[in-house]
Each structure stands twice: as structure tokens, then as C-alpha cells.
């Protein structure tokens, strides 16, 4: 048990501090929720990019499909008398949608090597946007608006509470769940298999690691968390889903930057990366509205060329062998 | 009893035939050396046996089971382990973690837990003499230590057939002697059914192998008892282009 | 049959556009073939080409065909600059690093374009008549784009087959270490290949403006990155000539499927065609990841 709890301590402490500060200091809840979105987004992508070293350029599609899963639950089943249970159906649909996509893309592309996989994912999010718009699927380019269904299911007061507060709490919960699952994975056979295939896929294969199996597993896990984030942070919080927004490549870029900045494949990396990035992004939104990527893109290039280990990766290397090393994984 | 059987195995890369209709039997108890000049197909042969490549023609059997089409990761649990010519450690992991991966996914069986794998790893790390480096990151090791790590990692897989690709290349003669004795000792102690060694360092082959196969231009040239084969004039010509025999010169690098 | 006439017309159009697609993809394959780097930001350089065509036309009344030398110079400068600042450091680094870096570079170029020129769609019209092929009318500008693409591809072919630098590049593609032993300055070959690859892409972007009347905007490249990857994989990633042929195949596929999708009521064939491109990529990777033209 100890080996799981020790590395979780710094991460959970940070969550508690953020949660406490947000709840007790007036005006701080919104910015903290904003930052937490990035922290959890990073954690979700880290499960795939960090663990396998594979990059999915269409990652936002999982958030998008999660958002649609939740929205569809409301637009299809509001009248079925599910009451507030509809939210469970929504999350279930979000999870199913993202798993299905991860299986479809993963089954084909994860048999391939890194570069080919990356190429295969380049069109995924745009492809979905065009499918939804082109086939006028799920409301086409007009999207789905669920504010009235939310009111019908929960009453207007509860609906308001859900979109302004509970959806943010859900993000915290998803983050904690992601952290626990990450620590657990890192300590299992799967964790070692993923480390091996990330470092040297051929060597891993020869040593008996079924690399495709573990890649698909990590991809699916990462997709599920992305779907949950999309369902909470977008559909429940904003009460609408537009294809232009939820398949926007900017979130893929941001998630990658967070993972690389913090340290790919580490537990604390995406948390630290998300924290730094979230604060930077909050600030950028005021000084350079609409041009965040102008700063973020060169940042990404800089990180991968001169600082590929990321903050936590660097600290972890420094601490190797010291008694603090068990707190940073 | 035959452990591994190659039947007319061929591998082509574009127009180049890297391995050309090679047949070979490795029996339980064998210590076999595979020699030949650079580019003669030795490493490709190992890649075919371990499943890195699939052959274009021919069949491969492990104890009567046809493994020709079997992917690499399914061969390891059957008891095939190999080292790489240029060591390929998992660089961000410790020595212990590197070796533990071998124990976890090798031939010990599906249920090997992480903790068990770690203690198995410790055993092999001690065996190859890397005991005091166990918590070191793999990329901090010296070249020779990385070779030893390759060896430990392959041993931890509990192989029946151990394929060693130039483990002693680049070592000084003292180390060569030590490693070869170590491998012989390990083969006995760990009950490894057979060890095949691709090697340029002829003294190592002479000391280790009872049998050698000489390869040239992808083909099997000759196979037989080590000393007899190495004394053959044809073999020397392949190596040196002269009729001086390898047995006399004692070494044949490059 | 109106439908078949329409299909034939669109397929002819597909061949003409396909030549430009092919040229616009050759750089991607060239860079992968030599440097083993996948330029994920490929489309951004097409966008740069499109803006070169636009500004040359609007500011100096220079038509896109005559702007090709300008694109060549800008493309080379851009390519060499990026090579020496970033790419040089990524040779031999894990694949992930080069994938992310080229991705970041592409986005950065898009954002710079947006910063200076705004997010609006722009376009220009250059009209020099048209040719009646019976089944369809093709504007002369598009025919010019077609012939320019074919000629540039041929020039490149000569450059590769007949010159010393071409021979050196081929040597590096086949055997990096061997080329080094033979005294070839491999890092210079990398730089040149990257520069030429980017220049070809920028030129491709120029010619593409003749097919998109008002489609020039900072984010136009994303679509072409996707198309380029479909084409490059079709042609066997790493082979510029495969890519050129792949361009024709893709042009036919795209315009053929556009005609057929148009028959389905209630869909937007234009958006769906883009979905087809993405699906095609997955299918090709599933069936033959090394490309239809590529060997093993």
C-alpha cells in the first residue's frame, strides 16, 4: 500500500490545497476550475502519450465524443423518466463513445509504429467534425443545446448548480481517479510493459511483451478519461456542444504541451505541467486573447528540443536513489 | 533431442538475400557458435529465430512446435531469449527494472507478480556481477556493464534457448575469458538447454562452443566440431582471404 | 446520362488537381525519406505558399505561375532556417520529439500568419479563359497549374537522377553510415533536403490557390496536411515519386467520391469528402501501411 500512497501524497495535497483555496477564497473558484481542467486533461493524455511515447494528434476527438455522449443522453432520454439518473446514462454514453473510437483507431493504427500511428490520428478529430457537419449527424453544425433538458431533469436551481459548481467538482474527482489509476498502473506488469515498449519497442517484443495489447489498453484508458472530461467540463458546464468547439485542435496541442512540460510518463508531471500551463493560459487569455497558441506552439518546440524530460522528469532523475525518490514517480 | 530446428529458412530485403536457405538443428545441451564475416547473415538469423523478422521461406520449429509465424512476444514465453549486438537497455529505468521486465514476460509463466520479478531480477543481477549497480539508471552504465545487463535481462527470461549476439565484442581479453566462463557456468547452473553465440572473437568461440556453423553471404558454409571447422582452409579464406587458418592466428575481428 | 458526364468531368478535374496535390506532397515524402522525420506541420507551408501567391498577385500584380521563383526562395530560406534552428537538434532523437516539434512549428507558422494577416478568408481571381473538354470546362489557370506541377516534378527528377547532389541524397537515403564513410557531408544533405522539401511544399501551395477561389486563410493547411498524408502513404511514405503518383490517385478518389456523395440526399458532400480522406487513410494503413506503390 505504501508504495502507492507515497507518490500520491504530493499530488493529492495539491488537489486539496486547490480545492480548499477555491472554496474559501471568494473569486478564486473560477480560475482554479479553469486550471484544474488543464491538470486533468494532462493526466488523461499522459496515460497514453506519457506511458507509450505514442502521440495522438486527434486526441480532442475523445473529449468531443464524450461531450456528445452526455449531450445525446439528455436530448434522447430526458422524457424517459430517468430523473437525475440521466447523468449516469450520460457518462456511460460518453465512456462508450470514446472507447469505441479508441478501439476503431487503435485496432488499426496501434499495430503500426509510432510515425504511422501519429499519421493515422492526424485526421481523426477533423474527420469527425466533418462527419457530423457533413452528414448532419447529431444536430450537424448547429450542435446540441441541453439547457432546457437540464432544467427539466433537475429543476432550474439544481441545473444551475450543476453547471456552475458540480461539474467542476466532477473534474476534481476525475483527476483524483486518474492519479490513483496512474499510480496503480505504474506498479503493475502493465506499467513495466508500457515502460519497456516506450523505451524500445523491439526489445520489449523480444522480451515477451505483447506491445499491441498494452498500447491498446493505455489508449482506451486515456480515451475514457478524455470522454469523462468532455462530458463534465463541456456538456454539463456549458450546457451545449458545437462541433467547431469540441473538435478544436487547440485542446490536443494544449494537452501535449502539458504532458511534455511536466514530464511524460510520470505521475506528477501532468499535474505540475497543467498547473503551470493553466496559470500561463489564464494570464495569456487576458494579455493575448485569441493568440495563446502563438506562445504555446514555440513553447512546445522549445520543450522537446532542449528540455525533453520535463519538470518532473528532471526532478525525478535528480532524486534517483535519494530518500525522496519514492514521492516522485 | 532437438530443441530448435531451422528448415531452409530464407529472408530477403529487397534484392538482397540476407539469409539463404539455412537449415540448422540445435539440440538439448548444445553450445553452438555462429561465425562468419560481417554481413554474412548471422544477426539476421538470430532475428528470424527470435521473431524480430518473419522468414520469406522455410520453417522454424521449437521442440516440434512450428513457430514460423509466431510473433516475437509469443516466442519469449516458449523459452527463446536473446541479447542484442548493440545493447538496448530501457534507459530511463534502473538495472533492476530492466532485468525484472525479462522475468515478468519471459518463460516463468503468466502470473509472475512485480515483486517476484524483482527478486528474480536481483538473482541474475548478482550472477552477472552488477549487484552494486542495481538501482543505477541503465543509461549510466559503461559499455561493458550494458552488455552484462543484456545478458542478465535475457537470463531472467528463463530461456531454454539463449541467443547471444556478440556479447564479448569490444571487451579486453581478460573480460572475454571471464564472461565466457560465466556463460558456461550459468548454462549449467540455470539448466539452459542450449546456448547459441554469434561471435567475431574467435578465442571466445573456441573456448565456448563445441560446435560451430560458419556463414558466408547468407548461406551456411559449413557446420561441425569447433576445432575442425576452424582449421579448414575455406573458412580461413572467407575470413582473411588467405590460407592462414583461424586456429593459428587465434583471432578474426572484422 | 447526366451523372456519368458529371463524373467524367469531375474525374478529369481530379487528374488536374491531382498533379498539384502530388507536387504539394513530394516535399513531405522527401523529408521523411532522407531525414526520417514526419513533418506534421506540412500544411502550414502550403498555407505560406498560398499567401505568397495572394500577396504577389494583389500587391504586385504578379500571377501565381510567375511567383514560383519567389516561392522557391522563400521556401528554401524558411526550410533552411527551421532546419538549423530546430530540426538539426532532432536528428537521431526519439521519434516523439520530431513529431511534436514539427507539429509545434506548423501551428506557430499558422498563428504568425493569423497575427499579421488576420483570420479572414482571402482570395483573388486570375482569369485567362478556359478550355472546353466537351464533358466540362477547365479554366486555363488550372491547366497551367497542372503543367507547372508536372514540369517541376520532372525537373526534380532530373535533379535527383543526374546531379551529384541528387546522387548524394539518394546515397544518404539508402545507407546513412555508408554515405558518411564515402565522404558525403550528411548534415549538409539533411539541410538541403529539408530546404528543398519545404520549397516544393510552398510552391505546391502557390499552385493550389488556382483551385480555391476564396480559400486562403491561416488555418487552410490542416486540410492539406491530412490529404498529404493520405497521398504520401498511398505512394509509400518516403518516396517523392510515389507521392506524385499518389496525388493523381487521390485527386481521382476525392473528386469521384464528391460526385457520388452528392447523390445522397441531405448530406453536405463537401464536408463528407473530407471525412472520406480521413477514412481512406485508415483503410490504407490497415490494408498496406507501407503504401500501395511502396515495396515491403
PDB file of N, CA, C and O in Angstrom, chain C residues 120-171:
ATOM      1  N   UNK C 120      -9.344  36.067 -41.578  1.00  0.00           N
ATOM      2  CA  UNK C 120     -10.362  36.040 -42.642  1.00  0.00           C
ATOM      3  C   UNK C 120      -9.906  35.260 -43.871  1.00  0.00           C
ATOM      4  O   UNK C 120      -8.723  35.162 -44.160  1.00  0.00           O
ATOM      5  N   UNK C 121     -10.904  34.749 -44.564  1.00  0.00           N
ATOM      6  CA  UNK C 121     -10.639  34.086 -45.845  1.00  0.00           C
ATOM      7  C   UNK C 121     -10.337  35.146 -46.897  1.00  0.00           C
ATOM      8  O   UNK C 121     -11.006  36.158 -46.980  1.00  0.00           O
ATOM      9  N   UNK C 122      -9.326  34.885 -47.683  1.00  0.00           N
ATOM     10  CA  UNK C 122      -8.992  35.789 -48.769  1.00  0.00           C
ATOM     11  C   UNK C 122      -8.970  35.027 -50.075  1.00  0.00           C
ATOM     12  O   UNK C 122      -8.913  33.809 -50.108  1.00  0.00           O
ATOM     13  N   UNK C 123      -8.977  35.759 -51.139  1.00  0.00           N
ATOM     14  CA  UNK C 123      -8.884  35.122 -52.441  1.00  0.00           C
ATOM     15  C   UNK C 123      -8.603  36.154 -53.508  1.00  0.00           C
ATOM     16  O   UNK C 123      -8.646  37.370 -53.250  1.00  0.00           O
ATOM     17  N   UNK C 124      -8.250  35.697 -54.677  1.00  0.00           N
ATOM     18  CA  UNK C 124      -8.046  36.604 -55.801  1.00  0.00           C
ATOM     19  C   UNK C 124      -8.525  35.885 -57.042  1.00  0.00           C
ATOM     20  O   UNK C 124      -8.673  34.665 -57.047  1.00  0.00           O
ATOM     21  N   UNK C 125      -8.799  36.630 -58.085  1.00  0.00           N
ATOM     22  CA  UNK C 125      -9.241  35.926 -59.286  1.00  0.00           C
ATOM     23  C   UNK C 125      -8.373  36.312 -60.469  1.00  0.00           C
ATOM     24  O   UNK C 125      -8.127  37.477 -60.765  1.00  0.00           O
ATOM     25  N   UNK C 126      -7.851  35.274 -61.078  1.00  0.00           N
ATOM     26  CA  UNK C 126      -6.977  35.446 -62.229  1.00  0.00           C
ATOM     27  C   UNK C 126      -7.646  34.696 -63.365  1.00  0.00           C
ATOM     28  O   UNK C 126      -7.747  33.477 -63.331  1.00  0.00           O
ATOM     29  N   UNK C 127      -8.154  35.447 -64.334  1.00  0.00           N
ATOM     30  CA  UNK C 127      -8.961  34.814 -65.374  1.00  0.00           C
ATOM     31  C   UNK C 127      -8.291  34.971 -66.735  1.00  0.00           C
ATOM     32  O   UNK C 127      -8.083  36.081 -67.214  1.00  0.00           O
ATOM     33  N   UNK C 128      -7.916  33.846 -67.333  1.00  0.00           N
ATOM     34  CA  UNK C 128      -7.319  33.915 -68.667  1.00  0.00           C
ATOM     35  C   UNK C 128      -8.013  32.923 -69.600  1.00  0.00           C
ATOM     36  O   UNK C 128      -7.392  32.257 -70.412  1.00  0.00           O
ATOM     37  N   UNK C 129      -9.328  32.810 -69.428  1.00  0.00           N
ATOM     38  CA  UNK C 129     -10.095  31.964 -70.335  1.00  0.00           C
ATOM     39  C   UNK C 129     -10.124  30.513 -69.930  1.00  0.00           C
ATOM     40  O   UNK C 129      -9.585  30.146 -68.889  1.00  0.00           O
ATOM     41  N   UNK C 130     -10.752  29.690 -70.762  1.00  0.00           N
ATOM     42  CA  UNK C 130     -10.901  28.288 -70.402  1.00  0.00           C
ATOM     43  C   UNK C 130     -10.937  27.413 -71.645  1.00  0.00           C
ATOM     44  O   UNK C 130     -11.084  27.888 -72.757  1.00  0.00           O
ATOM     45  N   UNK C 131     -10.777  26.112 -71.391  1.00  0.00           N
ATOM     46  CA  UNK C 131     -10.809  25.154 -72.497  1.00  0.00           C
ATOM     47  C   UNK C 131     -12.034  24.269 -72.327  1.00  0.00           C
ATOM     48  O   UNK C 131     -12.325  23.813 -71.224  1.00  0.00           O
ATOM     49  N   UNK C 132     -12.741  24.047 -73.433  1.00  0.00           N
ATOM     50  CA  UNK C 132     -13.923  23.183 -73.389  1.00  0.00           C
ATOM     51  C   UNK C 132     -13.527  21.750 -73.741  1.00  0.00           C
ATOM     52  O   UNK C 132     -13.103  21.477 -74.861  1.00  0.00           O
ATOM     53  N   UNK C 133     -13.628  20.864 -72.745  1.00  0.00           N
ATOM     54  CA  UNK C 133     -13.265  19.461 -72.989  1.00  0.00           C
ATOM     55  C   UNK C 133     -14.469  18.617 -73.395  1.00  0.00           C
ATOM     56  O   UNK C 133     -14.406  17.403 -73.411  1.00  0.00           O
ATOM     57  N   UNK C 134     -15.595  19.289 -73.669  1.00  0.00           N
ATOM     58  CA  UNK C 134     -16.797  18.538 -74.020  1.00  0.00           C
ATOM     59  C   UNK C 134     -17.586  18.142 -72.786  1.00  0.00           C
ATOM     60  O   UNK C 134     -18.730  18.548 -72.623  1.00  0.00           O
ATOM     61  N   UNK C 135     -16.934  17.397 -71.898  1.00  0.00           N
ATOM     62  CA  UNK C 135     -17.632  16.989 -70.680  1.00  0.00           C
ATOM     63  C   UNK C 135     -17.597  18.085 -69.629  1.00  0.00           C
ATOM     64  O   UNK C 135     -18.438  18.145 -68.763  1.00  0.00           O
ATOM     65  N   UNK C 136     -16.618  18.944 -69.685  1.00  0.00           N
ATOM     66  CA  UNK C 136     -16.523  20.008 -68.685  1.00  0.00           C
ATOM     67  C   UNK C 136     -15.625  21.123 -69.209  1.00  0.00           C
ATOM     68  O   UNK C 136     -14.854  20.927 -70.153  1.00  0.00           O
ATOM     69  N   UNK C 137     -15.757  22.277 -68.571  1.00  0.00           N
ATOM     70  CA  UNK C 137     -14.887  23.405 -68.906  1.00  0.00           C
ATOM     71  C   UNK C 137     -13.774  23.486 -67.867  1.00  0.00           C
ATOM     72  O   UNK C 137     -14.039  23.418 -66.683  1.00  0.00           O
ATOM     73  N   UNK C 138     -12.541  23.595 -68.313  1.00  0.00           N
ATOM     74  CA  UNK C 138     -11.435  23.739 -67.367  1.00  0.00           C
ATOM     75  C   UNK C 138     -10.759  25.081 -67.623  1.00  0.00           C
ATOM     76  O   UNK C 138     -10.313  25.356 -68.740  1.00  0.00           O
ATOM     77  N   UNK C 139     -10.684  25.935 -66.595  1.00  0.00           N
ATOM     78  CA  UNK C 139     -10.019  27.229 -66.782  1.00  0.00           C
ATOM     79  C   UNK C 139      -8.540  27.041 -67.130  1.00  0.00           C
ATOM     80  O   UNK C 139      -7.894  26.108 -66.647  1.00  0.00           O
ATOM     81  N   UNK C 140      -8.037  27.923 -67.933  1.00  0.00           N
ATOM     82  CA  UNK C 140      -6.625  27.854 -68.342  1.00  0.00           C
ATOM     83  C   UNK C 140      -5.673  27.926 -67.151  1.00  0.00           C
ATOM     84  O   UNK C 140      -4.598  27.337 -67.182  1.00  0.00           O
ATOM     85  N   UNK C 141      -6.078  28.676 -66.130  1.00  0.00           N
ATOM     86  CA  UNK C 141      -5.195  28.807 -64.962  1.00  0.00           C
ATOM     87  C   UNK C 141      -4.935  27.440 -64.332  1.00  0.00           C
ATOM     88  O   UNK C 141      -3.812  27.132 -63.935  1.00  0.00           O
ATOM     89  N   UNK C 142      -5.996  26.624 -64.282  1.00  0.00           N
ATOM     90  CA  UNK C 142      -5.836  25.298 -63.679  1.00  0.00           C
ATOM     91  C   UNK C 142      -4.974  24.407 -64.562  1.00  0.00           C
ATOM     92  O   UNK C 142      -4.170  23.599 -64.070  1.00  0.00           O
ATOM     93  N   UNK C 143      -5.130  24.570 -65.876  1.00  0.00           N
ATOM     94  CA  UNK C 143      -4.278  23.790 -66.785  1.00  0.00           C
ATOM     95  C   UNK C 143      -2.813  24.202 -66.605  1.00  0.00           C
ATOM     96  O   UNK C 143      -1.904  23.368 -66.622  1.00  0.00           O
ATOM     97  N   UNK C 144      -2.615  25.502 -66.432  1.00  0.00           N
ATOM     98  CA  UNK C 144      -1.251  25.985 -66.192  1.00  0.00           C
ATOM     99  C   UNK C 144      -0.677  25.367 -64.924  1.00  0.00           C
ATOM    100  O   UNK C 144       0.490  24.960 -64.878  1.00  0.00           O
ATOM    101  N   UNK C 145      -1.522  25.302 -63.890  1.00  0.00           N
ATOM    102  CA  UNK C 145      -1.077  24.699 -62.624  1.00  0.00           C
ATOM    103  C   UNK C 145      -0.692  23.248 -62.851  1.00  0.00           C
ATOM    104  O   UNK C 145       0.328  22.771 -62.347  1.00  0.00           O
ATOM    105  N   UNK C 146      -1.507  22.554 -63.645  1.00  0.00           N
ATOM    106  CA  UNK C 146      -1.236  21.157 -63.944  1.00  0.00           C
ATOM    107  C   UNK C 146       0.122  21.003 -64.623  1.00  0.00           C
ATOM    108  O   UNK C 146       0.981  20.228 -64.182  1.00  0.00           O
ATOM    109  N   UNK C 147       0.317  21.784 -65.704  1.00  0.00           N
ATOM    110  CA  UNK C 147       1.578  21.627 -66.448  1.00  0.00           C
ATOM    111  C   UNK C 147       2.776  22.061 -65.600  1.00  0.00           C
ATOM    112  O   UNK C 147       3.840  21.442 -65.659  1.00  0.00           O
ATOM    113  N   UNK C 148       2.587  23.118 -64.820  1.00  0.00           N
ATOM    114  CA  UNK C 148       3.690  23.548 -63.956  1.00  0.00           C
ATOM    115  C   UNK C 148       4.080  22.434 -62.992  1.00  0.00           C
ATOM    116  O   UNK C 148       5.267  22.163 -62.796  1.00  0.00           O
ATOM    117  N   UNK C 149       3.076  21.780 -62.409  1.00  0.00           N
ATOM    118  CA  UNK C 149       3.367  20.701 -61.450  1.00  0.00           C
ATOM    119  C   UNK C 149       4.153  19.588 -62.122  1.00  0.00           C
ATOM    120  O   UNK C 149       5.156  19.105 -61.592  1.00  0.00           O
ATOM    121  N   UNK C 150       3.690  19.184 -63.287  1.00  0.00           N
ATOM    122  CA  UNK C 150       4.359  18.084 -63.983  1.00  0.00           C
ATOM    123  C   UNK C 150       5.796  18.486 -64.319  1.00  0.00           C
ATOM    124  O   UNK C 150       6.743  17.707 -64.110  1.00  0.00           O
ATOM    125  N   UNK C 151       5.972  19.725 -64.817  1.00  0.00           N
ATOM    126  CA  UNK C 151       7.316  20.166 -65.215  1.00  0.00           C
ATOM    127  C   UNK C 151       8.240  20.238 -64.002  1.00  0.00           C
ATOM    128  O   UNK C 151       9.383  19.755 -64.042  1.00  0.00           O
ATOM    129  N   UNK C 152       7.721  20.800 -62.895  1.00  0.00           N
ATOM    130  CA  UNK C 152       8.575  20.908 -61.695  1.00  0.00           C
ATOM    131  C   UNK C 152       8.951  19.522 -61.182  1.00  0.00           C
ATOM    132  O   UNK C 152      10.100  19.267 -60.820  1.00  0.00           O
ATOM    133  N   UNK C 153       7.988  18.616 -61.216  1.00  0.00           N
ATOM    134  CA  UNK C 153       8.288  17.250 -60.768  1.00  0.00           C
ATOM    135  C   UNK C 153       9.362  16.631 -61.657  1.00  0.00           C
ATOM    136  O   UNK C 153      10.281  15.959 -61.173  1.00  0.00           O
ATOM    137  N   UNK C 154       9.273  16.890 -62.955  1.00  0.00           N
ATOM    138  CA  UNK C 154      10.281  16.351 -63.880  1.00  0.00           C
ATOM    139  C   UNK C 154      11.659  16.962 -63.614  1.00  0.00           C
ATOM    140  O   UNK C 154      12.672  16.261 -63.615  1.00  0.00           O
ATOM    141  N   UNK C 155      11.666  18.277 -63.385  1.00  0.00           N
ATOM    142  CA  UNK C 155      12.945  18.942 -63.089  1.00  0.00           C
ATOM    143  C   UNK C 155      13.574  18.318 -61.847  1.00  0.00           C
ATOM    144  O   UNK C 155      14.772  18.020 -61.813  1.00  0.00           O
ATOM    145  N   UNK C 156      12.729  18.087 -60.835  1.00  0.00           N
ATOM    146  CA  UNK C 156      13.251  17.475 -59.614  1.00  0.00           C
ATOM    147  C   UNK C 156      13.793  16.080 -59.880  1.00  0.00           C
ATOM    148  O   UNK C 156      14.821  15.687 -59.343  1.00  0.00           O
ATOM    149  N   UNK C 157      13.090  15.385 -60.736  1.00  0.00           N
ATOM    150  CA  UNK C 157      13.529  14.036 -61.071  1.00  0.00           C
ATOM    151  C   UNK C 157      14.923  14.074 -61.698  1.00  0.00           C
ATOM    152  O   UNK C 157      15.819  13.316 -61.319  1.00  0.00           O
ATOM    153  N   UNK C 158      15.098  15.016 -62.633  1.00  0.00           N
ATOM    154  CA  UNK C 158      16.411  15.189 -63.264  1.00  0.00           C
ATOM    155  C   UNK C 158      17.449  15.541 -62.210  1.00  0.00           C
ATOM    156  O   UNK C 158      18.553  15.003 -62.198  1.00  0.00           O
ATOM    157  N   UNK C 159      17.069  16.458 -61.333  1.00  0.00           N
ATOM    158  CA  UNK C 159      17.989  16.906 -60.290  1.00  0.00           C
ATOM    159  C   UNK C 159      18.464  15.719 -59.456  1.00  0.00           C
ATOM    160  O   UNK C 159      19.637  15.607 -59.099  1.00  0.00           O
ATOM    161  N   UNK C 160      17.524  14.813 -59.166  1.00  0.00           N
ATOM    162  CA  UNK C 160      17.873  13.670 -58.333  1.00  0.00           C
ATOM    163  C   UNK C 160      18.687  12.642 -59.096  1.00  0.00           C
ATOM    164  O   UNK C 160      19.592  12.025 -58.540  1.00  0.00           O
ATOM    165  N   UNK C 161      18.338  12.436 -60.360  1.00  0.00           N
ATOM    166  CA  UNK C 161      18.970  11.343 -61.101  1.00  0.00           C
ATOM    167  C   UNK C 161      20.285  11.777 -61.740  1.00  0.00           C
ATOM    168  O   UNK C 161      21.184  10.966 -61.913  1.00  0.00           O
ATOM    169  N   UNK C 162      20.402  13.051 -62.095  1.00  0.00           N
ATOM    170  CA  UNK C 162      21.517  13.434 -62.954  1.00  0.00           C
ATOM    171  C   UNK C 162      22.592  14.269 -62.274  1.00  0.00           C
ATOM    172  O   UNK C 162      23.631  14.521 -62.868  1.00  0.00           O
ATOM    173  N   UNK C 163      22.326  14.764 -61.084  1.00  0.00           N
ATOM    174  CA  UNK C 163      23.332  15.653 -60.495  1.00  0.00           C
ATOM    175  C   UNK C 163      24.049  14.954 -59.341  1.00  0.00           C
ATOM    176  O   UNK C 163      23.581  13.952 -58.805  1.00  0.00           O
ATOM    177  N   UNK C 164      25.181  15.536 -58.986  1.00  0.00           N
ATOM    178  CA  UNK C 164      25.962  14.980 -57.867  1.00  0.00           C
ATOM    179  C   UNK C 164      25.201  15.074 -56.565  1.00  0.00           C
ATOM    180  O   UNK C 164      25.185  14.145 -55.764  1.00  0.00           O
ATOM    181  N   UNK C 165      24.549  16.226 -56.377  1.00  0.00           N
ATOM    182  CA  UNK C 165      23.824  16.411 -55.119  1.00  0.00           C
ATOM    183  C   UNK C 165      22.672  15.408 -55.038  1.00  0.00           C
ATOM    184  O   UNK C 165      22.401  14.829 -53.982  1.00  0.00           O
ATOM    185  N   UNK C 166      22.031  15.167 -56.176  1.00  0.00           N
ATOM    186  CA  UNK C 166      20.956  14.176 -56.210  1.00  0.00           C
ATOM    187  C   UNK C 166      21.478  12.798 -55.854  1.00  0.00           C
ATOM    188  O   UNK C 166      20.863  12.056 -55.072  1.00  0.00           O
ATOM    189  N   UNK C 167      22.637  12.462 -56.398  1.00  0.00           N
ATOM    190  CA  UNK C 167      23.234  11.162 -56.111  1.00  0.00           C
ATOM    191  C   UNK C 167      23.562  11.058 -54.625  1.00  0.00           C
ATOM    192  O   UNK C 167      23.351  10.015 -54.002  1.00  0.00           O
ATOM    193  N   UNK C 168      24.074  12.168 -54.072  1.00  0.00           N
ATOM    194  CA  UNK C 168      24.427  12.164 -52.649  1.00  0.00           C
ATOM    195  C   UNK C 168      23.179  11.957 -51.802  1.00  0.00           C
ATOM    196  O   UNK C 168      23.191  11.194 -50.830  1.00  0.00           O
ATOM    197  N   UNK C 169      22.086  12.627 -52.185  1.00  0.00           N
ATOM    198  CA  UNK C 169      20.840  12.473 -51.425  1.00  0.00           C
ATOM    199  C   UNK C 169      20.373  11.024 -51.491  1.00  0.00           C
ATOM    200  O   UNK C 169      20.005  10.419 -50.481  1.00  0.00           O
ATOM    201  N   UNK C 170      20.442  10.448 -52.688  1.00  0.00           N
ATOM    202  CA  UNK C 170      20.000   9.061 -52.816  1.00  0.00           C
ATOM    203  C   UNK C 170      20.868   8.132 -51.973  1.00  0.00           C
ATOM    204  O   UNK C 170      20.378   7.176 -51.371  1.00  0.00           O
ATOM    205  N   UNK C 171      22.155   8.436 -51.950  1.00  0.00           N
ATOM    206  CA  UNK C 171      23.066   7.605 -51.162  1.00  0.00           C
ATOM    207  C   UNK C 171      22.697   7.657 -49.679  1.00  0.00           C
ATOM    208  O   UNK C 171      22.678   6.636 -48.990  1.00  0.00           O
TER     209      UNK C 171
END
